[in-house]
C-alpha cells in the first residue's frame, strides 16, 4: 500500500529527507510538519527541499475511506519512511504504531532547533544521544544520507570557502566545483548525489566519507573524529551491521516524544486539525 509514497521520498533531496527525519525531534513524530497554517513548519527555510506532501494526502484519503479515524498522519509518515528504506534495498524495519497527530506546529521552533548543514560532530551527537540513542545508533541515523542528493545552495560555502581542517579529497572537491560551478547558485534546484548509489539504501555512504568524499562537512568530520571513526569504518566494511544499527536508531527516533491516547488526535486531513 505504501508504494503510493515512494515518489514523495524519491523527489526529496538528501537534505530534505534528513530534515524530515530531524523534524521528528521538534515535537516528536506527530505530523506537525504537515499542518498548513500561519505557523507551518514548512515555512522554515531549512525545510525548503521537502515536497510531494500531496502523496501523503492521497494515501490518507484512501485510508479514511477504508478505516475512518484509525490511522494517524504521524503513523503514515513513519510507515512511508520505513517503506522508502526497504524498497530502496535497505532493511524492513518493524515500526511501532499507535501515534496520534498534534494540533499545533511552530515555525519559530523549527528555525531554532533544526540543525544547519554546517553542524559539527559535538552538536550532532548532542542531538541524537539526547534522544536516547547510543553512539553507534547516532552514527547510523546519518546513514540516511545514502539516499538522494544535496542542494548546491547548502554546500557552496564549503566548496568555495574551504576550511583547512575539513580534509576533503582534492579530486572530490574539484568534482563538487564542476557540479556547483557558481558561488551563488541561480536556483536551489541544482543537486549533487551524495554517493555513487543515490537510489540504493546501502553502506556506500560510509565507504565514501571514509575517503574524504562526504558532501557535507559533518560527513567528513564524522569519519575523522576519534569518537566516531571506528564506527564509520565498521559500517563501511559490514552492511548488515549498519542495517542493524540504523533500524534500532530509526525506531528510537520515530518513537521519541510521540502523542498517544488523549494527547493528540487522528486527523481527518493531514494538513489541518479536526474541527
mmCIF file of C-alpha atoms in Angstrom:
data_model
loop_
_atom_site.group_PDB
_atom_site.id
_atom_site.type_symbol
_atom_site.label_atom_id
_atom_site.label_comp_id
_atom_site.label_asym_id
_atom_site.label_seq_id
_atom_site.Cartn_x
_atom_site.Cartn_y
_atom_site.Cartn_z
ATOM 1 C CA UNK A 1 0.000 0.000 0.000
ATOM 2 C CA UNK A 2 2.762 2.459 0.868
ATOM 3 C CA UNK A 3 4.175 2.220 -2.659
ATOM 4 C CA UNK A 4 1.992 5.332 -3.131
ATOM 5 C CA UNK A 5 4.503 7.257 -1.043
ATOM 6 C CA UNK A 6 7.725 6.240 -2.755
ATOM 7 C CA UNK A 7 7.512 9.246 -5.136
ATOM 8 C CA UNK A 8 7.421 11.548 -2.112
ATOM 9 C CA UNK A 9 10.749 10.310 -0.797
ATOM 10 C CA UNK A 10 12.242 9.854 -4.266
ATOM 11 C CA UNK A 11 11.599 13.515 -5.045
ATOM 12 C CA UNK A 12 13.044 14.822 -1.781
ATOM 13 C CA UNK A 13 16.692 15.756 -1.742
ATOM 14 C CA UNK A 14 19.092 14.057 0.630
ATOM 15 C CA UNK A 15 18.997 17.145 2.822
ATOM 16 C CA UNK A 16 15.213 17.185 2.795
ATOM 17 C CA UNK A 17 14.914 13.534 3.792
ATOM 18 C CA UNK A 18 17.291 14.096 6.652
ATOM 19 C CA UNK A 19 15.414 17.281 7.584
ATOM 20 C CA UNK A 20 12.167 15.313 7.500
ATOM 21 C CA UNK A 21 13.702 12.834 9.931
ATOM 22 C CA UNK A 22 15.163 15.608 12.065
ATOM 23 C CA UNK A 23 11.746 17.276 12.165
ATOM 24 C CA UNK A 24 10.663 14.426 14.398
ATOM 25 C CA UNK A 25 12.870 15.980 17.050
ATOM 26 C CA UNK A 26 10.796 19.142 17.349
ATOM 27 C CA UNK A 27 7.520 17.919 18.823
ATOM 28 C CA UNK A 28 8.152 14.224 18.330
ATOM 29 C CA UNK A 29 6.746 12.115 15.497
ATOM 30 C CA UNK A 30 3.357 13.836 15.477
ATOM 31 C CA UNK A 31 2.944 15.032 11.845
ATOM 32 C CA UNK A 32 3.155 18.681 12.925
ATOM 33 C CA UNK A 33 5.219 19.358 9.787
ATOM 34 C CA UNK A 34 2.170 18.589 7.629
ATOM 35 C CA UNK A 35 -0.091 21.250 9.149
ATOM 36 C CA UNK A 36 -0.905 24.103 6.790
ATOM 37 C CA UNK A 37 -1.240 27.163 8.990
ATOM 38 C CA UNK A 38 0.339 30.562 9.587
ATOM 39 C CA UNK A 39 2.911 28.817 11.806
ATOM 40 C CA UNK A 40 3.561 25.973 9.362
ATOM 41 C CA UNK A 41 6.947 24.318 9.825
ATOM 42 C CA UNK A 42 7.191 24.140 6.042
ATOM 43 C CA UNK A 43 7.806 27.910 6.087
ATOM 44 C CA UNK A 44 11.138 27.234 7.752
ATOM 45 C CA UNK A 45 13.881 27.798 5.171
ATOM 46 C CA UNK A 46 15.632 24.653 6.352
ATOM 47 C CA UNK A 47 12.680 22.571 5.098
ATOM 48 C CA UNK A 48 12.666 24.007 1.559
ATOM 49 C CA UNK A 49 13.529 20.686 -0.109
ATOM 50 C CA UNK A 50 10.589 18.753 1.333
ATOM 51 C CA UNK A 51 7.801 18.364 -1.202
ATOM 52 C CA UNK A 52 5.282 15.927 -2.668
ATOM 53 C CA UNK A 53 3.222 16.149 0.517
ATOM 54 C CA UNK A 54 0.184 15.509 -1.644
ATOM 55 C CA UNK A 55 1.258 11.848 -1.802
ATOM 56 C CA UNK A 56 0.616 11.562 1.926
ATOM 57 C CA UNK A 57 -2.701 13.384 1.494
ATOM 58 C CA UNK A 58 -3.785 10.881 -1.165
ATOM 59 C CA UNK A 59 -2.970 7.906 0.998
ATOM 60 C CA UNK A 60 -4.708 9.465 3.975
ATOM 61 C CA UNK A 61 -7.856 9.841 1.853
ATOM 62 C CA UNK A 62 -7.723 6.166 0.877
ATOM 63 C CA UNK A 63 -7.250 5.089 4.497
ATOM 64 C CA UNK A 64 -10.103 7.266 5.736
ATOM 65 C CA UNK A 65 -12.449 5.631 3.245
ATOM 66 C CA UNK A 66 -11.381 2.131 4.307
ATOM 67 C CA UNK A 67 -10.710 2.693 8.033
ATOM 68 C CA UNK A 68 -12.177 6.002 9.261
ATOM 69 C CA UNK A 69 -10.288 7.712 12.104
ATOM 70 C CA UNK A 70 -7.957 4.754 12.654
ATOM 71 C CA UNK A 71 -4.583 5.624 11.071
ATOM 72 C CA UNK A 72 -2.870 8.855 12.068
ATOM 73 C CA UNK A 73 -0.826 11.025 9.742
ATOM 74 C CA UNK A 74 2.113 10.500 12.102
ATOM 75 C CA UNK A 75 1.930 6.743 11.561
ATOM 76 C CA UNK A 76 1.666 7.277 7.801
ATOM 77 C CA UNK A 77 4.912 9.285 7.855
ATOM 78 C CA UNK A 78 6.692 6.615 9.900
ATOM 79 C CA UNK A 79 5.485 3.829 7.611
ATOM 80 C CA UNK A 80 6.319 5.799 4.469
ATOM 81 C CA UNK A 81 9.870 6.348 5.697
ATOM 82 C CA UNK A 82 10.130 2.655 6.607
ATOM 83 C CA UNK A 83 8.950 1.566 3.162
ATOM 84 C CA UNK A 84 11.183 4.022 1.311
ATOM 85 C CA UNK A 85 14.166 2.425 3.048
ATOM 86 C CA UNK A 86 13.018 -1.136 2.354
ATOM 87 C CA UNK A 87 12.047 -0.520 -1.274
ATOM 88 C CA UNK A 88 15.459 1.055 -1.875
ATOM 89 C CA UNK A 89 17.270 -2.078 -0.751
ATOM 90 C CA UNK A 90 17.549 -1.389 2.966
ATOM 91 C CA UNK A 91 16.167 -3.296 5.959
ATOM 92 C CA UNK A 92 12.443 -3.721 6.585
ATOM 93 C CA UNK A 93 12.132 -2.066 9.977
ATOM 94 C CA UNK A 94 9.495 -3.145 12.478
ATOM 95 C CA UNK A 95 7.947 0.213 13.369
ATOM 96 C CA UNK A 96 5.653 0.522 16.414
ATOM 97 C CA UNK A 97 2.304 2.150 15.598
ATOM 98 C CA UNK A 98 -0.382 3.986 17.546
ATOM 99 C CA UNK A 99 0.861 7.579 17.291
ATOM 100 C CA UNK A 100 -1.563 10.475 17.441
ATOM 101 C CA UNK A 101 -1.318 13.710 15.467
ATOM 102 C CA UNK A 102 -0.548 17.042 17.080
ATOM 103 C CA UNK A 103 -2.910 20.003 16.925
ATOM 104 C CA UNK A 104 -0.099 22.574 16.827
ATOM 105 C CA UNK A 105 3.019 23.427 14.858
ATOM 106 C CA UNK A 106 5.711 26.047 15.281
ATOM 107 C CA UNK A 107 7.822 27.683 12.579
ATOM 108 C CA UNK A 108 9.969 29.505 15.118
ATOM 109 C CA UNK A 109 10.769 26.230 16.865
ATOM 110 C CA UNK A 110 11.833 24.738 13.549
ATOM 111 C CA UNK A 111 14.070 27.717 12.767
ATOM 112 C CA UNK A 112 15.806 27.455 16.123
ATOM 113 C CA UNK A 113 16.120 23.705 16.609
ATOM 114 C CA UNK A 114 16.624 22.223 13.151
ATOM 115 C CA UNK A 115 20.411 21.845 12.791
ATOM 116 C CA UNK A 116 22.224 23.610 9.977
ATOM 117 C CA UNK A 117 24.181 21.826 7.269
ATOM 118 C CA UNK A 118 27.363 23.016 8.997
ATOM 119 C CA UNK A 119 26.648 21.201 12.269
ATOM 120 C CA UNK A 120 29.732 19.665 13.884
ATOM 121 C CA UNK A 121 30.130 16.258 15.499
ATOM 122 C CA UNK A 122 29.618 17.636 19.018
ATOM 123 C CA UNK A 123 26.291 19.205 18.073
ATOM 124 C CA UNK A 124 25.228 16.171 16.085
ATOM 125 C CA UNK A 125 25.910 13.731 18.922
ATOM 126 C CA UNK A 126 24.291 16.035 21.460
ATOM 127 C CA UNK A 127 21.034 15.995 19.495
ATOM 128 C CA UNK A 128 20.778 12.277 18.835
ATOM 129 C CA UNK A 129 22.264 10.896 22.013
ATOM 130 C CA UNK A 130 19.915 13.271 23.796
ATOM 131 C CA UNK A 131 17.087 11.240 22.253
ATOM 132 C CA UNK A 132 18.291 8.024 23.857
ATOM 133 C CA UNK A 133 20.491 6.742 21.042
ATOM 134 C CA UNK A 134 23.877 5.227 21.727
ATOM 135 C CA UNK A 135 26.968 6.211 19.756
ATOM 136 C CA UNK A 136 26.536 3.522 17.079
ATOM 137 C CA UNK A 137 22.887 4.445 16.509
ATOM 138 C CA UNK A 138 23.734 8.142 16.283
ATOM 139 C CA UNK A 139 26.292 7.474 13.557
ATOM 140 C CA UNK A 140 23.904 5.063 11.823
ATOM 141 C CA UNK A 141 20.986 7.502 11.563
ATOM 142 C CA UNK A 142 23.140 9.794 9.429
ATOM 143 C CA UNK A 143 23.402 6.871 7.014
ATOM 144 C CA UNK A 144 20.041 8.021 5.697
ATOM 145 C CA UNK A 145 22.190 10.320 3.568
ATOM 146 C CA UNK A 146 22.860 7.283 1.393
ATOM 147 C CA UNK A 147 19.642 8.081 -0.498
ATOM 148 C CA UNK A 148 19.223 11.039 -2.825
ATOM 149 C CA UNK A 149 21.257 14.185 -3.282
ATOM 150 C CA UNK A 150 22.068 17.524 -1.697
ATOM 151 C CA UNK A 151 21.402 21.048 -2.941
ATOM 152 C CA UNK A 152 24.312 23.162 -4.148
ATOM 153 C CA UNK A 153 22.924 26.076 -2.151
ATOM 154 C CA UNK A 154 23.765 24.152 1.028
ATOM 155 C CA UNK A 155 27.374 23.362 0.134
ATOM 156 C CA UNK A 156 28.728 26.334 -1.847
ATOM 157 C CA UNK A 157 30.367 27.833 1.232
ATOM 158 C CA UNK A 158 32.144 24.562 1.852
ATOM 159 C CA UNK A 159 33.257 24.397 -1.774
ATOM 160 C CA UNK A 160 34.425 27.966 -2.234
ATOM 161 C CA UNK A 161 35.418 28.855 1.335
ATOM 162 C CA UNK A 162 37.016 25.564 2.407
ATOM 163 C CA UNK A 163 38.076 25.019 5.983
ATOM 164 C CA UNK A 164 41.675 23.718 6.165
ATOM 165 C CA UNK A 165 40.649 21.125 8.765
ATOM 166 C CA UNK A 166 37.909 19.755 6.503
ATOM 167 C CA UNK A 167 40.259 17.229 4.856
ATOM 168 C CA UNK A 168 38.111 16.843 1.762
ATOM 169 C CA UNK A 169 39.548 14.676 -1.009
ATOM 170 C CA UNK A 170 41.038 17.108 -3.613
ATOM 171 C CA UNK A 171 39.540 15.294 -6.597
ATOM 172 C CA UNK A 172 36.138 15.182 -4.909
ATOM 173 C CA UNK A 173 36.456 18.909 -4.162
ATOM 174 C CA UNK A 174 37.063 19.531 -7.855
ATOM 175 C CA UNK A 175 34.063 17.389 -8.803
ATOM 176 C CA UNK A 176 31.858 19.440 -6.472
ATOM 177 C CA UNK A 177 33.053 22.637 -8.145
ATOM 178 C CA UNK A 178 32.105 21.217 -11.531
ATOM 179 C CA UNK A 179 28.690 20.216 -10.224
ATOM 180 C CA UNK A 180 28.121 23.538 -8.451
ATOM 181 C CA UNK A 181 30.014 25.984 -10.707
ATOM 182 C CA UNK A 182 28.615 29.176 -9.197
ATOM 183 C CA UNK A 183 29.390 30.621 -5.769
ATOM 184 C CA UNK A 184 25.828 31.953 -5.738
ATOM 185 C CA UNK A 185 23.512 29.286 -7.218
ATOM 186 C CA UNK A 186 20.994 30.703 -9.664
ATOM 187 C CA UNK A 187 18.419 28.178 -8.472
ATOM 188 C CA UNK A 188 18.036 25.957 -5.416
ATOM 189 C CA UNK A 189 17.184 23.032 -7.697
ATOM 190 C CA UNK A 190 20.815 22.206 -8.553
ATOM 191 C CA UNK A 191 21.743 18.997 -6.749
ATOM 192 C CA UNK A 192 24.728 16.701 -6.256
ATOM 193 C CA UNK A 193 24.386 12.955 -5.464
ATOM 194 C CA UNK A 194 25.873 12.071 -2.112
ATOM 195 C CA UNK A 195 27.420 8.798 -3.266
ATOM 196 C CA UNK A 196 27.615 6.653 -6.380
ATOM 197 C CA UNK A 197 24.421 4.739 -5.481
ATOM 198 C CA UNK A 198 21.971 7.564 -4.620
ATOM 199 C CA UNK A 199 18.850 5.487 -5.231
ATOM 200 C CA UNK A 200 20.018 2.447 -3.226
ATOM 201 C CA UNK A 201 19.960 2.187 0.539
ATOM 202 C CA UNK A 202 23.346 0.654 1.267
ATOM 203 C CA UNK A 203 26.585 1.362 3.137
ATOM 204 C CA UNK A 204 28.258 3.181 0.244
ATOM 205 C CA UNK A 205 27.876 6.472 2.135
ATOM 206 C CA UNK A 206 30.295 5.265 4.809
ATOM 207 C CA UNK A 207 32.756 3.930 2.252
ATOM 208 C CA UNK A 208 32.922 7.298 0.566
ATOM 209 C CA UNK A 209 33.079 9.537 3.637
ATOM 210 C CA UNK A 210 35.963 7.422 4.927
ATOM 211 C CA UNK A 211 37.806 8.550 1.784
ATOM 212 C CA UNK A 212 37.060 12.242 2.346
ATOM 213 C CA UNK A 213 34.184 12.245 -0.150
ATOM 214 C CA UNK A 214 31.364 13.430 2.083
ATOM 215 C CA UNK A 215 29.025 16.060 0.647
ATOM 216 C CA UNK A 216 28.595 17.982 3.903
ATOM 217 C CA UNK A 217 31.226 18.896 6.446
ATOM 218 C CA UNK A 218 29.567 16.652 9.064
ATOM 219 C CA UNK A 219 30.088 13.694 6.698
ATOM 220 C CA UNK A 220 33.830 14.164 6.512
ATOM 221 C CA UNK A 221 34.343 15.110 10.161
ATOM 222 C CA UNK A 222 32.324 12.067 11.229
ATOM 223 C CA UNK A 223 34.945 9.895 9.545
ATOM 224 C CA UNK A 224 37.794 11.756 11.240
ATOM 225 C CA UNK A 225 36.543 12.278 14.778
ATOM 226 C CA UNK A 226 38.152 9.779 17.203
ATOM 227 C CA UNK A 227 34.759 9.054 18.778
ATOM 228 C CA UNK A 228 33.119 8.004 15.519
ATOM 229 C CA UNK A 229 35.824 6.974 13.028
ATOM 230 C CA UNK A 230 35.885 3.339 14.174
ATOM 231 C CA UNK A 231 32.121 3.047 13.770
ATOM 232 C CA UNK A 232 32.233 4.633 10.301
ATOM 233 C CA UNK A 233 34.849 2.084 9.245
ATOM 234 C CA UNK A 234 32.811 -0.790 10.708
ATOM 235 C CA UNK A 235 29.712 0.327 8.816
ATOM 236 C CA UNK A 236 31.775 0.706 5.629
ATOM 237 C CA UNK A 237 33.016 -2.864 5.976
ATOM 238 C CA UNK A 238 29.819 -4.539 7.209
ATOM 239 C CA UNK A 239 26.487 -3.500 5.668
ATOM 240 C CA UNK A 240 24.468 -5.851 7.876
ATOM 241 C CA UNK A 241 25.921 -4.193 10.972
ATOM 242 C CA UNK A 242 24.922 -0.781 9.583
ATOM 243 C CA UNK A 243 21.400 -2.017 8.804
ATOM 244 C CA UNK A 244 21.001 -3.372 12.330
ATOM 245 C CA UNK A 245 22.156 -0.137 13.961
ATOM 246 C CA UNK A 246 20.094 2.028 11.586
ATOM 247 C CA UNK A 247 16.940 0.014 12.294
ATOM 248 C CA UNK A 248 17.377 0.467 16.025
ATOM 249 C CA UNK A 249 18.051 4.195 15.602
ATOM 250 C CA UNK A 250 15.042 4.624 13.315
ATOM 251 C CA UNK A 251 12.687 3.056 15.851
ATOM 252 C CA UNK A 252 14.039 5.238 18.656
ATOM 253 C CA UNK A 253 13.774 8.439 16.638
ATOM 254 C CA UNK A 254 10.281 7.711 15.336
ATOM 255 C CA UNK A 255 9.149 6.817 18.861
ATOM 256 C CA UNK A 256 10.557 9.923 20.559
ATOM 257 C CA UNK A 257 8.010 12.182 22.283
ATOM 258 C CA UNK A 258 5.054 10.600 20.488
ATOM 259 C CA UNK A 259 1.488 11.544 21.335
ATOM 260 C CA UNK A 260 -0.841 8.747 22.442
ATOM 261 C CA UNK A 261 -4.301 8.426 23.956
ATOM 262 C CA UNK A 262 -5.943 11.787 24.540
ATOM 263 C CA UNK A 263 -2.706 13.712 23.979
ATOM 264 C CA UNK A 264 -3.445 14.144 20.284
ATOM 265 C CA UNK A 265 -5.934 13.248 17.573
ATOM 266 C CA UNK A 266 -6.252 11.248 14.373
ATOM 267 C CA UNK A 267 -6.606 13.993 11.786
ATOM 268 C CA UNK A 268 -9.175 13.517 9.053
ATOM 269 C CA UNK A 269 -6.957 15.560 6.740
ATOM 270 C CA UNK A 270 -3.234 15.688 7.343
ATOM 271 C CA UNK A 271 -2.865 19.398 6.587
ATOM 272 C CA UNK A 272 -5.422 20.595 9.121
ATOM 273 C CA UNK A 273 -6.657 19.850 12.607
ATOM 274 C CA UNK A 274 -10.091 18.378 13.117
ATOM 275 C CA UNK A 275 -12.955 20.832 13.537
#
